[in-house]
Amino acid sequence: MSPADAPAIREMIATDLEALDTLYPRAFPQEDLLALVRALSETAGVFALVATLERTVVGHVAVTPATADALRGIWLLGPLCVAPEVQRQGIGSSLVAAGIERIGRAGAARVVVLGDPAYYARFGFTAERRIMPPYRLPAAWTDAWQSLQIGAGHAGPGAEDARLMLPAPWLDPALWSP
């Protein structure tokens, strides 16, 4: 992708939801993430970014503030979506990097994600064993639960096995199982 073809990354606005209604089913035909995406768009503190090519929304990522027991400054990255016809062109990477950069400026200490370890390793994510997701994950997903330290202040005494606390849209057990 040439610089002229590079996506523009910007904050999501309400009118982008219509494009996401089409984008998510195409990118994830086996999953229904639209209810989550719509609910997150109305949840205080959550922000989302979109990638556009020629004013067309071709990617999206949401970032949700969280806590884990006494730990603060934790954010959950996802869902992340890129239109199938432009995948493997760096759009998802641009969205992830922009999301991490933004929460880093806001003083975030750590970002967690449930996703492909091979993909997220390129950003420095590693398997997370101290902060537990809201629901028990299937054994096959153990390494998919990952985190990245991006600022100071995360770990401290008693941080072992802290449970991630998220807003209501994330508290559907189906989001945490196959």
mmCIF file of C-alpha atoms in Angstrom, residues 31-152:
data_model
loop_
_atom_site.group_PDB
_atom_site.id
_atom_site.type_symbol
_atom_site.label_atom_id
_atom_site.label_comp_id
_atom_site.label_asym_id
_atom_site.label_seq_id
_atom_site.Cartn_x
_atom_site.Cartn_y
_atom_site.Cartn_z
ATOM 1 C CA GLU A 31 -19.890 -14.305 14.740
ATOM 2 C CA ASP A 32 -22.464 -11.668 15.587
ATOM 3 C CA LEU A 33 -20.543 -8.796 17.146
ATOM 4 C CA LEU A 34 -22.903 -6.007 16.093
ATOM 5 C CA ALA A 35 -24.824 -5.884 19.377
ATOM 6 C CA LEU A 36 -21.515 -5.545 21.247
ATOM 7 C CA VAL A 37 -20.189 -2.866 18.876
ATOM 8 C CA ARG A 38 -23.418 -0.851 19.126
ATOM 9 C CA ALA A 39 -23.573 -1.172 22.926
ATOM 10 C CA LEU A 40 -19.925 -0.139 23.269
ATOM 11 C CA SER A 41 -20.597 2.934 21.114
ATOM 12 C CA GLU A 42 -23.056 4.075 23.799
ATOM 13 C CA THR A 43 -20.908 3.169 26.835
ATOM 14 C CA ALA A 44 -19.217 5.953 28.757
ATOM 15 C CA GLY A 45 -15.428 5.912 28.578
ATOM 16 C CA VAL A 46 -15.210 3.583 25.577
ATOM 17 C CA PHE A 47 -13.695 5.034 22.448
ATOM 18 C CA ALA A 48 -13.503 3.633 18.956
ATOM 19 C CA LEU A 49 -11.399 4.367 15.934
ATOM 20 C CA VAL A 50 -12.194 3.724 12.295
ATOM 21 C CA ALA A 51 -9.970 3.380 9.265
ATOM 22 C CA THR A 52 -11.208 4.880 6.026
ATOM 23 C CA LEU A 53 -10.076 4.567 2.444
ATOM 24 C CA GLU A 54 -11.560 7.193 0.127
ATOM 25 C CA ARG A 55 -14.096 8.055 2.859
ATOM 26 C CA THR A 56 -15.295 4.452 3.107
ATOM 27 C CA VAL A 57 -15.033 2.804 6.538
ATOM 28 C CA VAL A 58 -12.858 -0.291 6.104
ATOM 29 C CA GLY A 59 -11.791 -0.959 9.696
ATOM 30 C CA HIS A 60 -12.797 -0.457 13.309
ATOM 31 C CA VAL A 61 -11.416 -1.012 16.789
ATOM 32 C CA ALA A 62 -12.947 -0.299 20.181
ATOM 33 C CA VAL A 63 -11.001 0.293 23.381
ATOM 34 C CA THR A 64 -12.734 -0.119 26.750
ATOM 35 C CA PRO A 65 -11.505 1.101 30.145
ATOM 36 C CA ALA A 66 -11.359 -1.609 32.808
ATOM 37 C CA THR A 67 -10.136 -2.348 36.291
ATOM 38 C CA ALA A 68 -8.835 -5.515 37.876
ATOM 39 C CA ASP A 69 -9.383 -5.520 41.625
ATOM 40 C CA ALA A 70 -7.244 -2.610 42.874
ATOM 41 C CA LEU A 71 -5.381 -2.235 39.564
ATOM 42 C CA ARG A 72 -6.213 0.797 37.439
ATOM 43 C CA GLY A 73 -5.124 2.002 34.032
ATOM 44 C CA ILE A 74 -6.131 -1.189 32.241
ATOM 45 C CA TRP A 75 -7.876 -1.133 28.860
ATOM 46 C CA LEU A 76 -9.387 -3.902 26.721
ATOM 47 C CA LEU A 77 -8.665 -3.684 23.001
ATOM 48 C CA GLY A 78 -11.355 -5.054 20.720
ATOM 49 C CA PRO A 79 -13.249 -5.943 18.803
ATOM 50 C CA LEU A 80 -11.000 -5.253 15.831
ATOM 51 C CA CYS A 81 -12.387 -5.578 12.320
ATOM 52 C CA VAL A 82 -11.060 -4.972 8.806
ATOM 53 C CA ALA A 83 -12.967 -5.410 5.541
ATOM 54 C CA PRO A 84 -11.971 -8.734 3.945
ATOM 55 C CA GLU A 85 -10.931 -7.140 0.636
ATOM 56 C CA VAL A 86 -8.309 -4.937 2.345
ATOM 57 C CA GLN A 87 -7.007 -7.309 4.993
ATOM 58 C CA ARG A 88 -3.236 -7.944 5.140
ATOM 59 C CA GLN A 89 -2.503 -4.370 4.096
ATOM 60 C CA GLY A 90 -1.648 -2.947 7.530
ATOM 61 C CA ILE A 91 -5.046 -1.444 8.322
ATOM 62 C CA GLY A 92 -5.611 -3.572 11.427
ATOM 63 C CA SER A 93 -2.070 -2.840 12.582
ATOM 64 C CA SER A 94 -2.654 0.887 12.091
ATOM 65 C CA LEU A 95 -5.832 0.712 14.171
ATOM 66 C CA VAL A 96 -4.142 -1.263 16.973
ATOM 67 C CA ALA A 97 -1.142 1.071 17.042
ATOM 68 C CA ALA A 98 -3.371 4.167 17.092
ATOM 69 C CA GLY A 99 -5.495 2.714 19.909
ATOM 70 C CA ILE A 100 -2.444 1.870 21.995
ATOM 71 C CA GLU A 101 -0.908 5.276 21.339
ATOM 72 C CA ARG A 102 -4.090 7.066 22.399
ATOM 73 C CA ILE A 103 -4.542 5.205 25.684
ATOM 74 C CA GLY A 104 -0.829 5.577 26.364
ATOM 75 C CA ARG A 105 -1.211 9.371 26.125
ATOM 76 C CA ALA A 106 -4.126 9.078 28.563
ATOM 77 C CA GLY A 107 -1.874 7.405 31.131
ATOM 78 C CA ALA A 108 -2.861 3.773 30.601
ATOM 79 C CA ALA A 109 -0.630 1.187 32.215
ATOM 80 C CA ARG A 110 -1.673 -2.001 30.415
ATOM 81 C CA VAL A 111 -3.845 -3.112 27.526
ATOM 82 C CA VAL A 112 -5.349 -6.609 27.328
ATOM 83 C CA VAL A 113 -6.754 -8.420 24.314
ATOM 84 C CA LEU A 114 -8.339 -11.744 23.441
ATOM 85 C CA GLY A 115 -6.961 -12.528 20.017
ATOM 86 C CA ASP A 116 -4.537 -14.394 17.801
ATOM 87 C CA PRO A 117 -1.165 -14.584 19.596
ATOM 88 C CA ALA A 118 0.742 -14.569 16.300
ATOM 89 C CA TYR A 119 -0.952 -11.330 15.254
ATOM 90 C CA TYR A 120 -0.708 -9.446 18.546
ATOM 91 C CA ALA A 121 2.897 -10.540 19.254
ATOM 92 C CA ARG A 122 4.046 -8.055 16.603
ATOM 93 C CA PHE A 123 2.943 -5.263 18.962
ATOM 94 C CA GLY A 124 4.663 -6.843 21.979
ATOM 95 C CA PHE A 125 1.641 -8.576 23.526
ATOM 96 C CA THR A 126 2.396 -11.699 25.563
ATOM 97 C CA ALA A 127 0.215 -14.243 27.327
ATOM 98 C CA GLU A 128 -1.433 -12.695 30.387
ATOM 99 C CA ARG A 129 -1.467 -14.855 33.519
ATOM 100 C CA ARG A 130 -2.079 -12.296 36.298
ATOM 101 C CA ILE A 131 -5.221 -10.545 35.127
ATOM 102 C CA MET A 132 -8.042 -12.984 34.471
ATOM 103 C CA PRO A 133 -10.797 -12.286 31.918
ATOM 104 C CA PRO A 134 -14.373 -11.868 33.192
ATOM 105 C CA TYR A 135 -15.166 -15.515 32.393
ATOM 106 C CA ARG A 136 -13.084 -18.658 32.283
ATOM 107 C CA LEU A 137 -11.674 -19.188 28.807
ATOM 108 C CA PRO A 138 -11.560 -22.536 27.002
ATOM 109 C CA ALA A 139 -8.152 -24.212 27.402
ATOM 110 C CA ALA A 140 -7.422 -23.717 23.697
ATOM 111 C CA TRP A 141 -7.709 -19.950 24.178
ATOM 112 C CA THR A 142 -5.265 -19.654 27.092
ATOM 113 C CA ASP A 143 -2.514 -18.034 25.020
ATOM 114 C CA ALA A 144 -5.040 -15.822 23.204
ATOM 115 C CA TRP A 145 -5.547 -13.848 26.442
ATOM 116 C CA GLN A 146 -2.669 -11.372 26.204
ATOM 117 C CA SER A 147 -1.470 -8.059 27.512
ATOM 118 C CA LEU A 148 0.991 -5.304 26.813
ATOM 119 C CA GLN A 149 2.559 -3.053 29.443
ATOM 120 C CA ILE A 150 2.441 0.498 28.064
ATOM 121 C CA GLY A 151 2.939 2.647 31.141
ATOM 122 C CA ALA A 152 3.921 2.623 34.783
#
